[in-house]
Coordinates of C-alpha atoms and ligand atoms in Angstrom, one line a residue:
X1284 CA 104.9 109.9 104.0
X1285 CA 105.0 111.0 100.4
X1286 CA 103.7 107.9 98.4
X1287 CA 100.2 106.9 97.4
X1288 CA 98.5 104.3 95.5
X1289 CA 96.5 106.1 92.8
X1290 CA 94.2 103.8 90.6
X1291 CA 96.7 100.9 91.0
X1292 CA 100.0 102.8 90.6
X1293 CA 102.5 103.9 93.4
X1294 CA 103.1 107.6 92.9
X1295 CA 104.2 110.7 94.8
X1296 CA 101.4 112.1 96.8
X1297 CA 102.2 115.7 95.5
X1298 CA 101.7 114.5 92.1
X1299 CA 98.0 113.5 92.6
X1300 CA 94.9 115.7 91.9
X1301 CA 91.5 114.7 93.0
X1302 CA 88.9 116.5 90.8
X1303 CA 86.4 118.8 92.7
X1304 CA 83.6 116.7 90.9
X1305 CA 85.0 113.3 92.5
X1306 CA 81.6 111.6 93.6
X1307 CA 83.5 110.9 96.9
X1308 CA 84.3 114.6 97.5
X1309 CA 80.9 115.7 96.6
X1310 CA 78.5 113.1 97.8
X1311 CA 80.6 110.7 100.1
X1312 CA 79.7 108.3 97.2
X1313 CA 82.5 105.5 97.9
X1314 CA 83.7 103.0 100.4
X1315 CA 86.9 102.7 102.5
X1316 CA 88.9 100.7 104.7
X1317 CA 91.5 101.1 107.5
X1318 CA 94.2 98.1 108.0
X1319 CA 96.8 98.2 110.8
X1320 CA 100.3 97.4 110.1
X1321 CA 102.5 95.9 112.6
X1322 CA 106.2 95.2 112.1
X1323 CA 105.8 96.2 108.7
X1324 CA 103.1 93.5 107.9
X1325 CA 99.4 93.8 107.3
X1326 CA 97.1 92.4 110.1
X1327 CA 94.0 90.8 109.0
X1328 CA 94.4 92.1 105.3
X1329 CA 92.1 89.6 103.8
X1330 CA 89.4 90.2 106.1
X1331 CA 89.5 94.0 105.3
X1332 CA 89.8 93.6 101.8
X1333 CA 86.9 91.4 101.5
X1334 CA 84.8 93.7 103.3
X1335 CA 85.9 96.6 101.1
X1336 CA 84.7 94.3 98.3
X1337 CA 81.3 93.7 100.1
X1338 CA 80.8 97.2 100.7
X1339 CA 81.5 98.3 97.1
X1340 CA 78.9 95.7 96.0
X1341 CA 76.2 97.0 98.5
X1342 CA 76.3 100.4 96.8
X1343 CA 76.7 98.8 93.1
X1344 CA 80.3 99.9 92.8
X1345 CA 82.5 97.9 90.6
X1346 CA 85.8 97.4 92.0
X1347 CA 88.6 97.5 89.3
X1348 CA 91.1 95.2 91.1
X1349 CA 91.0 91.9 92.8
X1350 CA 91.8 91.5 96.5
X1351 CA 95.2 90.1 95.6
X1352 CA 96.1 92.9 93.2
X1353 CA 95.1 95.6 96.1
X1354 CA 97.0 93.5 98.6
X1355 CA 100.3 93.3 96.3
X1356 CA 100.0 97.2 95.7
X1357 CA 99.5 97.8 99.4
X1358 CA 102.6 95.8 100.2
X1359 CA 104.6 97.8 97.9
X1360 CA 103.3 101.0 99.5
X1361 CA 104.4 100.0 102.9
X1362 CA 108.0 99.0 101.6
X1363 CA 108.2 102.3 99.8
X1364 CA 107.0 104.1 102.9
X1365 CA 109.3 102.0 105.2
X1366 CA 106.4 101.9 107.4
X1367 CA 107.0 99.7 110.6
X1368 CA 103.8 100.4 112.8
X1369 CA 100.9 102.3 111.1
X1370 CA 97.8 102.1 109.2
X1371 CA 97.0 101.9 105.6
X1372 CA 93.8 104.2 104.6
X1373 CA 92.3 103.1 101.5
X1374 CA 89.2 104.5 99.5
X1375 CA 87.3 103.8 96.3
X1376 CA 84.9 106.3 94.9
X1377 CA 82.3 106.3 92.1
X1378 CA 84.7 108.4 90.2
X1379 CA 84.5 111.9 88.5
X1380 CA 81.5 113.0 86.6
X1381 CA 79.3 116.2 86.2
X1382 CA 77.5 116.6 89.5
X1383 CA 74.3 114.7 89.4
X1384 CA 72.9 112.5 92.1
X1385 CA 72.0 109.5 90.2
X1386 CA 74.9 107.2 89.1
X1387 CA 77.0 108.5 86.1
X1388 CA 75.8 107.5 83.0
X1389 CA 78.3 105.3 80.8
X1390 CA 81.6 104.0 81.8
X1391 CA 83.2 106.3 84.4
X1392 CA 86.4 104.9 86.2
X1393 CA 86.2 104.7 90.0
X1394 CA 89.0 106.3 91.7
X1395 CA 91.2 104.4 94.1
X1396 CA 93.6 105.9 96.7
X1397 CA 95.6 104.3 99.4
X1398 CA 98.3 106.0 101.8
X1399 CA 99.9 105.2 105.0
X1400 CA 100.0 107.0 108.5
X1401 CA 102.4 106.2 111.4
X1402 CA 100.7 104.9 114.4
X1403 CA 103.1 103.6 117.2
X1404 CA 102.2 100.3 118.9
X1405 CA 101.2 101.3 122.4
X1406 CA 100.5 98.0 123.9
X1407 CA 97.1 97.3 125.7
X1408 CA 95.4 100.3 126.7
X1409 CA 93.9 100.7 130.0
X1410 CA 90.4 102.1 130.7
X1411 CA 88.8 105.0 128.7
X1412 CA 85.8 107.2 129.3
X1413 CA 82.7 107.4 127.1
X1414 CA 79.5 109.1 126.7
X1415 CA 76.2 107.9 125.2
X1416 CA 74.4 109.6 122.4
X1417 CA 71.5 108.8 120.3
X1418 CA 72.3 107.0 117.1
X1419 CA 71.2 109.3 114.1
X1420 CA 72.7 107.6 111.4
X1421 CA 71.2 106.0 108.2
X1422 CA 70.0 102.2 108.2
X1423 CA 72.9 100.9 106.1
X1424 CA 75.7 100.9 108.7
X1425 CA 77.0 97.7 107.6
X1426 CA 78.4 99.5 104.7
X1427 CA 81.8 101.0 105.3
X1428 CA 80.6 104.1 103.5
X1429 CA 82.6 107.4 103.1
X1430 CA 79.5 109.3 104.4
X1431 CA 80.3 109.6 108.1
X1432 CA 78.8 112.7 109.2
X1433 CA 76.6 110.9 112.0
X1434 CA 79.5 109.2 113.3
X1435 CA 81.6 112.6 113.3
X1436 CA 78.9 114.3 115.2
X1437 CA 78.8 111.5 117.8
X1438 CA 82.5 111.6 118.2
X1439 CA 82.5 115.2 118.6
X1440 CA 80.2 115.2 121.4
X1441 CA 82.6 112.4 123.2
X1442 CA 85.6 114.9 122.7
X1443 CA 83.5 118.0 124.0
X1444 CA 82.7 115.9 127.1
X1445 CA 86.4 114.9 127.7
X1446 CA 86.0 111.3 126.5
X1447 CA 87.3 108.9 124.1
X1448 CA 84.3 107.4 122.5
X1449 CA 80.5 108.2 122.0
X1450 CA 78.3 104.8 122.4
X1451 CA 75.4 105.1 120.1
X1452 CA 71.8 103.8 120.9
X1453 CA 68.6 103.4 119.0
X1454 CA 65.7 103.9 121.5
X1455 CA 67.9 102.8 124.3
X1456 CA 69.3 99.7 122.4
X1457 CA 73.0 100.0 122.1
X1458 CA 74.3 99.7 118.5
X1459 CA 78.1 100.5 118.4
X1460 CA 80.6 103.4 119.1
X1461 CA 81.2 106.2 116.6
X1462 CA 84.2 104.5 115.2
X1463 CA 84.2 101.2 117.0
X1464 CA 82.0 98.1 118.1
X1465 CA 80.9 97.8 121.8
X1466 CA 80.7 94.8 123.9
X1467 CA 79.7 94.2 127.6
X1468 CA 80.4 91.2 129.8
X1469 CA 77.7 90.1 132.4
X1470 CA 78.4 87.2 134.7
X1471 CA 81.2 85.8 132.6
X1472 CA 79.2 86.1 129.1
X1473 CA 80.3 88.6 126.5
X1474 CA 77.3 90.1 124.7
X1475 CA 77.4 92.3 121.6
X1476 CA 75.0 93.7 119.1
X1477 CA 74.3 91.2 116.2
X1478 CA 75.9 91.9 112.7
X1479 CA 73.0 93.4 111.2
X1480 CA 72.5 96.7 109.1
X1481 CA 72.7 98.8 112.3
X1482 CA 76.3 98.3 112.9
X1483 CA 79.6 97.8 111.0
X1484 CA 80.6 94.2 111.6
X1485 CA 84.0 95.1 112.8
X1486 CA 87.1 93.0 111.8
X1487 CA 88.5 93.4 115.3
X1488 CA 84.9 92.6 116.6
X1489 CA 85.1 89.4 114.4
X1490 CA 88.6 88.3 115.9
X1491 CA 87.3 89.1 119.4
X1492 CA 84.5 86.6 119.0
X1493 CA 86.8 84.2 117.3
X1494 CA 88.9 84.3 120.2
X1495 CA 86.0 83.8 122.7
X1496 CA 85.1 80.8 120.7
X1497 CA 88.6 79.2 120.6
X1498 CA 89.3 79.8 124.4
X1499 CA 85.7 78.7 125.6
X1500 CA 84.6 82.4 126.7
X1501 CA 81.0 82.4 126.5
X1502 CA 79.5 85.0 124.1
X1503 CA 76.2 85.9 122.5
X1504 CA 75.4 88.3 119.6
X1505 CA 72.2 90.0 121.1
X1506 CA 71.3 93.4 121.5
X1507 CA 71.5 94.9 125.1
X1508 CA 70.2 98.2 126.5
X1509 CA 71.9 101.1 128.1
X1510 CA 70.8 100.0 131.6
X1511 CA 72.3 96.6 130.9
X1512 CA 75.4 98.3 129.8
X1513 CA 75.6 100.6 132.8
X1514 CA 75.1 97.6 135.3
X1515 CA 77.4 95.3 133.3
X1516 CA 80.4 93.8 135.1
X1517 CA 82.7 95.0 132.2
X1518 CA 82.4 97.1 129.1
X1519 CA 84.9 97.1 126.2
X1520 CA 85.2 98.6 122.8
X1521 CA 87.0 97.3 119.7
X1522 CA 88.4 98.6 116.3
X1523 CA 91.4 98.7 114.3
X1524 CA 92.8 101.6 116.0
X1525 CA 92.0 100.8 119.6
X1526 CA 92.3 97.2 119.5
X1527 CA 90.4 95.8 122.4
X1528 CA 90.2 98.5 125.0
X1529 CA 88.2 98.6 128.4
X1530 CA 85.6 101.3 128.9
X1531 CA 85.6 102.1 132.8
X1532 CA 83.2 104.9 132.9
X1533 CA 80.0 106.0 131.0
X1534 CA 78.5 109.2 131.3
X1535 CA 80.3 110.0 134.5
X1536 CA 79.4 106.7 136.2
X1537 CA 81.8 104.0 136.8
X1538 CA 81.6 100.4 135.5
X1539 CA 81.9 97.9 137.9
X1540 CA 84.7 99.1 140.2
X1541 CA 86.0 101.4 137.4
X1542 CA 88.9 99.2 136.7
X1543 CA 89.7 97.3 133.5
X1544 CA 88.0 93.8 134.2
X1545 CA 89.6 90.3 134.2
X1546 CA 88.0 89.1 131.0
X1547 CA 88.8 92.1 129.0
X1548 CA 92.4 91.9 130.1
X1549 CA 92.4 88.2 129.0
X1550 CA 91.0 89.0 125.8
X1551 CA 93.6 91.8 125.3
X1552 CA 96.2 89.3 125.9
X1553 CA 94.9 87.0 123.3
X1554 CA 94.5 89.7 120.8
X1555 CA 98.1 90.7 121.2
X1556 CA 99.2 86.9 120.7
X1557 CA 97.0 86.9 117.5
X1558 CA 98.8 89.9 116.2
X1559 CA 102.1 88.3 117.0
X1560 CA 101.0 85.2 115.1
X1561 CA 100.3 87.1 112.0
X1562 CA 102.8 89.9 112.0
X1563 CA 105.6 88.6 114.5
X1564 CA 106.8 89.9 117.9
X1565 CA 105.9 93.5 118.8
X1566 CA 108.1 96.2 120.1
X1567 CA 106.5 99.1 122.0
Ligands
PDD2650 N1 86.5 102.5 112.2 N2 82.0 100.8 113.7 C1 82.4 101.7 113.1 C2 81.3 102.8 112.9 C3 83.7 102.0 112.6 O1 84.1 103.1 112.2 C4 84.6 101.1 113.0 C5 86.2 101.2 112.6 C6 84.5 99.9 113.6 C7 85.5 98.9 114.0 O2 85.8 98.1 112.8 P1 87.1 97.5 112.6 O3 87.3 96.6 113.8 O4 87.1 96.7 111.4 O5 88.3 98.5 112.7 C8 83.1 99.7 114.0 C9 87.6 102.9 111.3 C10 89.0 102.4 112.1 C11 88.0 104.3 111.1 O6 86.9 104.7 110.5 O7 89.0 104.9 111.1

């Protein structure tokens, strides 16, 4: 785990220095992506890289590379690291400049870094526990910003309650998890918050909805309340890291019979097939 892409070049991680006045370090002024690697291959890379471009645009940050260039460098990184199963983390900041809230004046080069982390493929996960928390974040959650304090505070509440995820809500309307999207299944229909400014439009979420569409599983992108969720037949959450995972207890109360539901299990299988379609057969 010694290599890093730094502004387009593959380097030794120990040779890189990030300035204390990097705006990502001081203000969280930047955007990021996390892409999963299975079998040494990037999963859903174009969707992730296009979202990186979209996030950058929304904060008026010029990306000095094309999607194709980032993908090429990322593949070189994976090869150099011999990465079979893991993630690539990448971030782009507005660069280094004397501390001042407003954007730097004149040409300041953005700083791009990407590195890998091992993450074994564990297969489909069985149910996890979650807590509900108030969504205290800003109103641009559609941007994959480096500013994650609200998300971090929420995740910490989950950890302190012995749970895997915190499900956030605004005035009783469920938005998303601290680092995931959330969906419920009621009478055979999957329901998830629409892709507005109040959630990150997860790549896993988008693939989930496409799978529903392709396989005739009925779904709607509509807000739902905390009580809709507690009364749902199934609850699940999705992200690059957890893929599709059932949530079987929330705030200490069982969802349905407290076991992973049949539609969630079907979606997990379909998702595994999609990974294998893109990256080849998986080994646990
Ligand atoms: N988080 N919502 C939030 C707030 C997230 O942070 C994430 C992912 C998602 C799911 O997005 P995707 O399916 O594209 O991974 C939704 C990443 C993995 C992270 O911060 O590590």
